[in-house]
CSV table of C-alpha atoms and ligand atoms in Angstrom, one decimal:
chain,number,residue,atom,x,y,z
A,13,MET,CA,79.8,-54.3,-57.2
A,14,SER,CA,78.7,-57.7,-58.3
A,15,ALA,CA,75.2,-59.0,-57.3
A,16,GLN,CA,74.4,-61.6,-54.7
A,17,ILE,CA,73.7,-64.8,-56.6
A,18,ILE,CA,70.5,-66.4,-55.4
A,19,SER,CA,71.2,-70.1,-55.7
A,20,GLY,CA,68.0,-72.0,-56.3
A,21,THR,CA,70.1,-75.2,-56.1
A,22,GLU,CA,71.0,-74.4,-52.5
A,23,ILE,CA,67.6,-73.2,-51.4
A,24,ALA,CA,65.9,-76.2,-53.1
A,25,LYS,CA,68.4,-78.5,-51.2
A,26,THR,CA,67.3,-77.0,-47.9
A,27,ILE,CA,63.6,-77.4,-48.7
A,28,ARG,CA,64.2,-81.0,-49.8
A,29,GLU,CA,65.9,-81.7,-46.5
A,30,GLU,CA,62.9,-80.3,-44.7
A,31,LEU,CA,60.5,-82.4,-46.9
A,32,THR,CA,62.5,-85.6,-46.3
A,33,ARG,CA,62.1,-85.1,-42.6
A,34,GLU,CA,58.4,-84.3,-43.0
A,35,VAL,CA,57.8,-87.4,-45.2
A,36,ALA,CA,59.6,-89.6,-42.7
A,37,GLU,CA,57.5,-88.1,-39.8
A,38,LEU,CA,54.2,-88.7,-41.8
A,39,LYS,CA,55.1,-92.3,-42.2
A,40,ASP,CA,56.3,-92.9,-38.6
A,41,LEU,CA,53.5,-91.0,-36.9
A,42,HIS,CA,50.5,-91.5,-39.2
A,43,GLY,CA,51.4,-94.4,-41.5
A,44,VAL,CA,51.0,-92.0,-44.5
A,45,VAL,CA,53.3,-92.2,-47.6
A,46,PRO,CA,52.6,-89.4,-50.0
A,47,GLY,CA,52.1,-90.7,-53.6
A,48,LEU,CA,52.7,-88.9,-56.9
A,49,VAL,CA,51.9,-90.1,-60.4
A,50,THR,CA,53.4,-88.4,-63.5
A,51,ILE,CA,51.8,-89.0,-66.8
A,52,LEU,CA,53.7,-88.4,-70.0
A,53,VAL,CA,52.1,-88.6,-73.5
A,54,GLY,CA,54.6,-88.9,-76.3
A,55,GLU,CA,58.4,-88.9,-76.6
A,56,ASP,CA,59.4,-85.3,-76.4
A,57,PRO,CA,63.0,-85.5,-75.0
A,58,ALA,CA,62.7,-82.3,-72.9
A,59,SER,CA,59.5,-83.6,-71.3
A,60,GLN,CA,61.0,-87.1,-70.8
A,61,SER,CA,63.9,-85.5,-68.9
A,62,TYR,CA,61.6,-83.3,-66.8
A,63,VAL,CA,59.4,-86.3,-65.8
A,64,ALA,CA,62.5,-88.4,-65.0
A,65,ALA,CA,63.8,-85.7,-62.7
A,66,LYS,CA,60.4,-85.4,-61.0
A,67,ASN,CA,60.3,-89.1,-60.3
A,68,LYS,CA,63.9,-89.3,-59.1
A,69,THR,CA,63.4,-86.3,-56.7
A,70,ALA,CA,60.2,-87.9,-55.4
A,71,LYS,CA,61.9,-91.2,-54.7
A,72,ASN,CA,64.8,-89.5,-53.0
A,73,LEU,CA,62.4,-87.8,-50.6
A,74,GLY,CA,60.6,-91.0,-49.7
A,75,ILE,CA,57.5,-90.2,-51.8
A,76,HIS,CA,55.8,-93.1,-53.6
A,77,SER,CA,56.2,-92.3,-57.2
A,78,GLU,CA,54.6,-93.9,-60.3
A,79,GLN,CA,55.4,-92.9,-63.9
A,80,VAL,CA,53.0,-93.6,-66.8
A,81,THR,CA,54.3,-93.2,-70.3
A,82,LEU,CA,51.8,-93.3,-73.1
A,83,PRO,CA,52.3,-93.3,-76.9
A,84,ALA,CA,51.8,-89.9,-78.7
A,85,GLU,CA,48.7,-91.3,-80.5
A,86,THR,CA,46.9,-92.0,-77.2
A,87,ALA,CA,43.2,-91.1,-77.5
A,88,GLU,CA,41.9,-88.2,-75.3
A,89,GLN,CA,39.3,-90.5,-73.7
A,90,ASP,CA,41.9,-93.0,-72.7
A,91,LEU,CA,43.9,-90.3,-71.0
A,92,LEU,CA,40.7,-89.0,-69.2
A,93,ASP,CA,40.0,-92.6,-68.1
A,94,LEU,CA,43.5,-92.9,-66.6
A,95,ILE,CA,43.1,-89.6,-64.7
A,96,HIS,CA,39.7,-90.8,-63.3
A,97,LYS,CA,41.4,-94.0,-62.2
A,98,TYR,CA,44.1,-92.1,-60.3
A,99,ASN,CA,41.5,-89.6,-58.9
A,100,SER,CA,40.1,-92.5,-57.0
A,101,ASP,CA,43.4,-94.3,-56.2
A,102,PRO,CA,44.1,-93.8,-52.4
A,103,LYS,CA,47.8,-94.5,-52.9
A,104,ILE,CA,48.1,-91.4,-55.2
A,105,ASN,CA,47.8,-88.0,-53.6
A,106,GLY,CA,49.1,-85.9,-56.5
A,107,ILE,CA,48.6,-86.2,-60.3
A,108,LEU,CA,50.8,-84.5,-62.8
A,109,VAL,CA,50.2,-84.5,-66.5
A,110,GLN,CA,53.4,-83.3,-68.3
A,111,LEU,CA,52.7,-80.5,-70.7
A,112,PRO,CA,52.6,-79.9,-73.6
A,113,LEU,CA,50.2,-82.6,-74.8
A,114,PRO,CA,49.9,-83.8,-78.4
A,115,ARG,CA,47.7,-81.5,-80.5
A,116,HIS,CA,44.8,-83.8,-80.8
A,117,ILE,CA,44.3,-83.8,-77.0
A,118,ASP,CA,42.5,-80.8,-75.4
A,119,GLU,CA,44.8,-79.7,-72.6
A,120,ALA,CA,42.2,-77.8,-70.7
A,121,LYS,CA,39.8,-80.8,-70.7
A,122,ILE,CA,42.6,-83.0,-69.3
A,123,LEU,CA,43.7,-80.5,-66.6
A,124,PHE,CA,40.1,-79.9,-65.5
A,125,ALA,CA,39.5,-83.6,-65.1
A,126,ILE,CA,42.1,-83.9,-62.3
A,127,ASP,CA,40.6,-83.9,-58.9
A,128,PRO,CA,41.4,-80.4,-57.5
A,129,GLU,CA,42.5,-82.1,-54.2
A,130,LYS,CA,45.2,-84.0,-56.3
A,131,ASP,CA,46.1,-81.1,-58.6
A,132,VAL,CA,49.7,-80.6,-57.4
A,133,ASP,CA,50.6,-78.5,-60.4
A,134,GLY,CA,47.9,-76.0,-59.3
A,135,PHE,CA,46.5,-75.6,-62.8
A,136,HIS,CA,42.9,-76.6,-62.1
A,137,PRO,CA,40.4,-73.7,-62.2
A,138,VAL,CA,39.4,-74.4,-58.6
A,139,ASN,CA,43.0,-73.9,-57.4
A,140,VAL,CA,43.5,-70.9,-59.8
A,141,GLY,CA,40.4,-69.3,-58.4
A,142,LYS,CA,41.4,-69.9,-54.8
A,143,MET,CA,44.8,-68.4,-55.5
A,144,VAL,CA,43.3,-65.3,-57.0
A,145,LEU,CA,41.0,-65.0,-53.9
A,146,GLY,CA,43.9,-65.5,-51.6
A,147,GLU,CA,42.6,-68.8,-50.2
A,148,GLN,CA,44.6,-71.8,-49.2
A,149,CYS,CA,45.3,-73.9,-52.4
A,150,PHE,CA,47.9,-75.6,-54.4
A,151,LEU,CA,50.1,-72.9,-55.9
A,152,PRO,CA,51.5,-73.5,-59.4
A,153,CYS,CA,55.1,-74.8,-58.9
A,154,THR,CA,57.2,-72.1,-60.6
A,155,PRO,CA,55.5,-69.1,-59.1
A,156,HIS,CA,55.5,-70.9,-55.7
A,157,GLY,CA,59.3,-71.5,-56.2
A,158,ILE,CA,59.8,-67.8,-56.9
A,159,LEU,CA,57.9,-66.8,-53.7
A,160,GLU,CA,60.2,-69.2,-51.7
A,161,LEU,CA,63.3,-67.8,-53.4
A,162,LEU,CA,62.3,-64.2,-52.5
A,163,GLN,CA,61.3,-65.1,-48.9
A,164,ARG,CA,64.3,-67.2,-48.1
A,165,THR,CA,66.6,-64.6,-49.5
A,166,GLY,CA,64.9,-61.9,-47.3
A,167,VAL,CA,63.7,-59.8,-50.2
A,168,GLU,CA,61.0,-57.4,-49.1
A,169,THR,CA,58.1,-57.4,-51.6
A,170,SER,CA,55.8,-55.1,-49.6
A,171,GLY,CA,55.6,-51.7,-51.3
A,172,ALA,CA,58.1,-52.8,-54.0
A,173,GLU,CA,57.7,-52.1,-57.7
A,174,VAL,CA,57.5,-55.6,-59.1
A,175,VAL,CA,57.8,-55.8,-62.9
A,176,ILE,CA,57.0,-59.1,-64.6
A,177,VAL,CA,57.8,-59.9,-68.3
A,178,GLY,CA,55.5,-62.6,-69.6
A,179,ARG,CA,51.8,-63.3,-69.0
A,180,SER,CA,51.5,-67.1,-69.4
A,181,ASN,CA,49.1,-69.0,-67.3
A,182,ILE,CA,51.9,-71.0,-65.7
A,183,VAL,CA,54.3,-68.2,-64.7
A,184,GLY,CA,53.5,-64.6,-65.5
A,185,LYS,CA,49.8,-64.3,-64.5
A,186,PRO,CA,50.1,-66.4,-61.3
A,187,ILE,CA,53.2,-64.7,-60.0
A,188,ALA,CA,51.6,-61.3,-60.7
A,189,ASN,CA,48.7,-62.4,-58.7
A,190,LEU,CA,50.7,-63.6,-55.8
A,191,MET,CA,52.8,-60.5,-55.7
A,192,LEU,CA,49.7,-58.3,-55.3
A,193,GLN,CA,48.0,-60.4,-52.6
A,194,LYS,CA,47.4,-58.5,-49.3
A,195,ARG,CA,49.9,-60.4,-47.2
A,196,ASP,CA,53.6,-60.4,-46.3
A,197,SER,CA,54.8,-62.3,-49.3
A,198,GLY,CA,52.9,-59.9,-51.6
A,199,ASN,CA,51.8,-56.3,-51.1
A,200,ALA,CA,53.8,-55.2,-54.2
A,201,THR,CA,52.8,-52.7,-56.9
A,202,VAL,CA,52.7,-55.0,-60.0
A,203,THR,CA,53.3,-54.2,-63.7
A,204,LEU,CA,52.9,-57.0,-66.2
A,205,CYS,CA,54.7,-56.7,-69.6
A,206,HIS,CA,54.1,-58.7,-72.8
A,207,THR,CA,54.6,-58.5,-76.5
A,208,ARG,CA,52.2,-55.6,-76.9
A,209,THR,CA,53.9,-53.5,-74.2
A,210,LYS,CA,54.9,-50.3,-75.9
A,211,ASP,CA,58.1,-49.4,-74.1
A,212,MET,CA,59.3,-52.4,-72.1
A,213,ALA,CA,62.6,-50.8,-70.9
A,214,PHE,CA,60.6,-47.9,-69.4
A,215,HIS,CA,58.9,-50.4,-67.1
A,216,THR,CA,61.8,-52.7,-66.4
A,217,ARG,CA,64.0,-49.7,-65.4
A,218,ARG,CA,61.5,-48.9,-62.6
A,219,ALA,CA,61.6,-52.4,-61.1
A,220,ASP,CA,62.8,-53.0,-57.6
A,221,ILE,CA,62.1,-56.7,-58.4
A,222,LEU,CA,62.2,-57.9,-62.0
A,223,ILE,CA,60.8,-61.3,-62.8
A,224,VAL,CA,61.4,-62.4,-66.4
A,225,ALA,CA,59.5,-65.3,-68.0
A,226,ALA,CA,59.4,-64.6,-71.8
A,227,GLY,CA,61.5,-67.4,-73.3
A,228,VAL,CA,63.8,-65.0,-75.2
A,229,ALA,CA,67.5,-65.6,-74.5
A,230,ASN,CA,69.3,-62.6,-73.0
A,231,MET,CA,66.5,-60.1,-73.8
A,232,ILE,CA,67.0,-58.1,-70.6
A,233,THR,CA,70.3,-56.1,-70.9
A,234,ALA,CA,72.1,-53.9,-68.4
A,235,ASP,CA,70.7,-50.7,-69.8
A,236,MET,CA,67.2,-52.0,-69.0
A,237,VAL,CA,67.5,-52.3,-65.3
A,238,LYS,CA,68.3,-49.9,-62.4
A,239,ALA,CA,71.1,-50.3,-59.9
A,240,GLY,CA,70.1,-52.5,-56.9
A,241,VAL,CA,67.3,-54.4,-58.6
A,242,VAL,CA,66.6,-58.0,-57.6
A,243,VAL,CA,66.3,-60.2,-60.7
A,244,ILE,CA,64.5,-63.5,-61.0
A,245,ASP,CA,65.2,-65.1,-64.3
A,246,VAL,CA,62.7,-67.8,-65.2
A,247,GLY,CA,63.7,-68.2,-68.8
A,248,VAL,CA,65.3,-71.4,-70.0
A,249,ASN,CA,66.6,-71.2,-73.6
A,250,ARG,CA,68.7,-73.8,-75.4
A,251,ILE,CA,71.4,-71.8,-77.2
A,252,GLY,CA,73.7,-74.5,-78.3
A,253,VAL,CA,75.6,-77.6,-77.2
A,254,THR,CA,78.3,-77.8,-74.5
A,255,ASP,CA,81.6,-79.6,-75.1
A,256,ALA,CA,80.2,-82.5,-73.2
A,257,GLY,CA,77.3,-82.7,-75.7
A,258,LYS,CA,74.7,-81.3,-73.3
A,259,ALA,CA,72.3,-78.5,-74.1
A,260,LYS,CA,73.8,-75.1,-73.4
A,261,LEU,CA,71.3,-73.0,-71.5
A,262,ALA,CA,70.7,-69.2,-71.2
A,263,GLY,CA,68.2,-67.3,-69.3
A,264,ASP,CA,66.1,-64.4,-70.5
A,265,VAL,CA,68.5,-62.0,-68.7
A,266,ALA,CA,72.0,-61.2,-69.9
A,267,PHE,CA,73.5,-62.5,-66.7
A,268,ASP,CA,77.1,-61.3,-67.0
A,269,GLU,CA,76.3,-57.7,-67.5
A,270,VAL,CA,73.1,-57.4,-65.4
A,271,LYS,CA,74.9,-59.0,-62.3
A,272,GLU,CA,77.2,-56.0,-62.3
A,273,ILE,CA,74.3,-53.7,-61.6
A,274,ALA,CA,71.8,-55.8,-59.7
A,275,ALA,CA,71.7,-56.3,-55.9
A,276,ALA,CA,70.7,-60.0,-56.4
A,277,ILE,CA,70.1,-62.3,-59.4
A,278,THR,CA,69.2,-65.9,-60.1
A,279,PRO,CA,71.5,-67.8,-62.4
A,280,VAL,CA,70.3,-70.1,-65.3
A,281,PRO,CA,70.7,-73.0,-64.7
A,282,GLY,CA,70.6,-73.3,-60.9
A,283,GLY,CA,68.0,-70.6,-60.2
A,284,VAL,CA,64.3,-71.1,-60.6
A,285,GLY,CA,64.5,-74.5,-62.2
A,286,PRO,CA,65.4,-76.6,-59.1
A,287,MET,CA,62.7,-74.7,-57.2
A,288,THR,CA,60.0,-75.7,-59.6
A,289,ILE,CA,60.5,-79.5,-59.0
A,290,THR,CA,60.9,-78.9,-55.3
A,291,MET,CA,57.6,-77.1,-55.0
A,292,LEU,CA,55.9,-80.0,-56.8
A,293,MET,CA,57.2,-82.2,-54.0
A,294,LYS,CA,56.0,-79.7,-51.4
A,295,ASN,CA,52.5,-79.7,-53.0
A,296,THR,CA,52.5,-83.5,-53.0
A,297,VAL,CA,53.3,-83.7,-49.3
A,298,GLN,CA,50.6,-81.0,-48.6
A,299,ALA,CA,48.1,-83.1,-50.7
A,300,ALA,CA,48.9,-86.2,-48.7
A,301,LYS,CA,48.4,-84.4,-45.4
A,302,GLN,CA,45.1,-82.8,-46.6
A,303,GLN,CA,43.7,-86.1,-47.8
A,304,ALA,CA,44.6,-87.8,-44.5
A,305,ASN,CA,43.2,-84.8,-42.5
A,306,ILE,CA,46.5,-84.1,-40.9
A,307,ALA,CA,47.0,-80.4,-40.0
B,20,LIG,P1,55.1,-68.7,-72.8
B,20,LIG,O1,53.8,-69.4,-72.5
B,20,LIG,O2,55.7,-68.8,-74.1
B,20,LIG,O3,54.8,-67.1,-72.5
B,20,LIG,C1,55.8,-66.2,-72.8
B,20,LIG,C2,55.3,-64.8,-72.4
B,20,LIG,O4,56.4,-63.9,-72.6
B,20,LIG,C3,54.1,-64.4,-73.2
B,20,LIG,O5,53.2,-63.7,-72.3
B,20,LIG,C4,54.7,-63.4,-74.2
B,20,LIG,O6,53.8,-62.3,-74.5
B,20,LIG,C5,55.9,-62.8,-73.4
B,20,LIG,N1,57.0,-62.5,-74.4
B,20,LIG,C6,57.6,-63.3,-75.3
B,20,LIG,N2,58.5,-62.6,-75.9
B,20,LIG,C7,58.4,-61.3,-75.5
B,20,LIG,C8,59.1,-60.1,-75.8
B,20,LIG,N3,60.1,-60.1,-76.7
B,20,LIG,N4,58.8,-59.0,-75.1
B,20,LIG,C9,57.8,-59.0,-74.2
B,20,LIG,N5,57.1,-60.1,-73.8
B,20,LIG,C10,57.5,-61.2,-74.5
B,20,LIG,O7,56.2,-69.1,-71.8
B,20,LIG,P2,56.2,-69.6,-70.3
B,20,LIG,O8,55.7,-71.0,-70.3
B,20,LIG,O9,55.7,-68.6,-69.3
B,20,LIG,O10,57.8,-69.7,-70.1
B,20,LIG,C11,58.6,-68.6,-70.2
B,20,LIG,C12,60.1,-69.0,-70.0
B,20,LIG,O11,60.3,-69.6,-68.8
B,20,LIG,C13,60.5,-70.1,-71.0
B,20,LIG,O12,61.9,-69.9,-71.3
B,20,LIG,C14,60.4,-71.4,-70.2
B,20,LIG,O13,61.2,-72.4,-70.7
B,20,LIG,C15,60.7,-70.9,-68.9
B,20,LIG,N6,60.2,-71.7,-67.8
B,20,LIG,C16,61.0,-72.1,-66.8
B,20,LIG,C17,60.5,-72.8,-65.7
B,20,LIG,C18,61.5,-73.3,-64.7
B,20,LIG,O14,61.1,-74.1,-63.8
B,20,LIG,N7,62.7,-72.8,-64.7
B,20,LIG,C19,59.2,-73.1,-65.6
B,20,LIG,C20,58.3,-72.6,-66.6
B,20,LIG,C21,58.8,-71.9,-67.7
B,20,LIG,P3,52.4,-62.5,-75.3
B,20,LIG,O15,51.5,-63.1,-74.2
B,20,LIG,O16,52.0,-61.2,-75.7
B,20,LIG,O17,52.7,-63.5,-76.4
């Protein structure tokens, strides 16, 4: 039997409708308009399109959105100065620096300079630390989106064997952490796989929930999963060009074959991707409320 397709596009649409109402209410009742600035250094086409999508989504929701584009040769100190300016700008509640940054800029130094109260990407060590401790904080957008996908699809994580492929700071490590938190959206038994894992299929076959964020097209095949697994495919791999001249995308999971075995699966595109941007908006609205002391 073919799996239920978990549509991130549909779930993101619902959350965006909720956010649109919340943003309107914030303005009407409190005179608060959430503000987001995105900062892009350089001309990487993928980064340009991500930033454009973030700004467009923000505007559609009624969020005040500013976009700063800097040349690739921008000095680290100039970028730090800009961040400090936005840290003290009351119109701006959330600051997003698009990654990756050019090599001459120390990424950690830049991310650590963002005021944790405005760190809507959830990458500042204060927010990472709070997340690990299970405290209220800004969750990183992709793991946050995965939590929402599971919750809104009614997937039970408590007691589940959750196997994650990939241990990056932006996806693998935080989602592993969230899955093991002692609360309803967690309580899972977590296994984290990476390039040094000896027998990956041994682990993936045990998964009740399999989350794959490796960046290797179609690496998870039907023989590597058990019947009834829920699959969250985070991978976005450009594998060619469509007839319309657009990038042809594939996930990390061989969708056509795995969907015949799984209970539920996210597609690529249209799965995790739309949720990531939506969670950025959710964090921005949360930031505006916190900064205005609105519960
Ligand atoms: P990353 O920083 O490159 O990390 C990849 C991780 O996967 C690493 O931990 C690596 O292990 C592991 N890995 C790579 N190949 C492997 C293999 N053959 N077997 C086992 N483990 C392997 O990537 P990322 O930033 O987490 O992104 C992962 C994928 O998700 C990419 O395709 C990216 O485009 C996509 N992504 C999508 C969204 C979205 O919103 N849809 C957001 C973020 C990322 P080692 O640590 O041992 O090197």
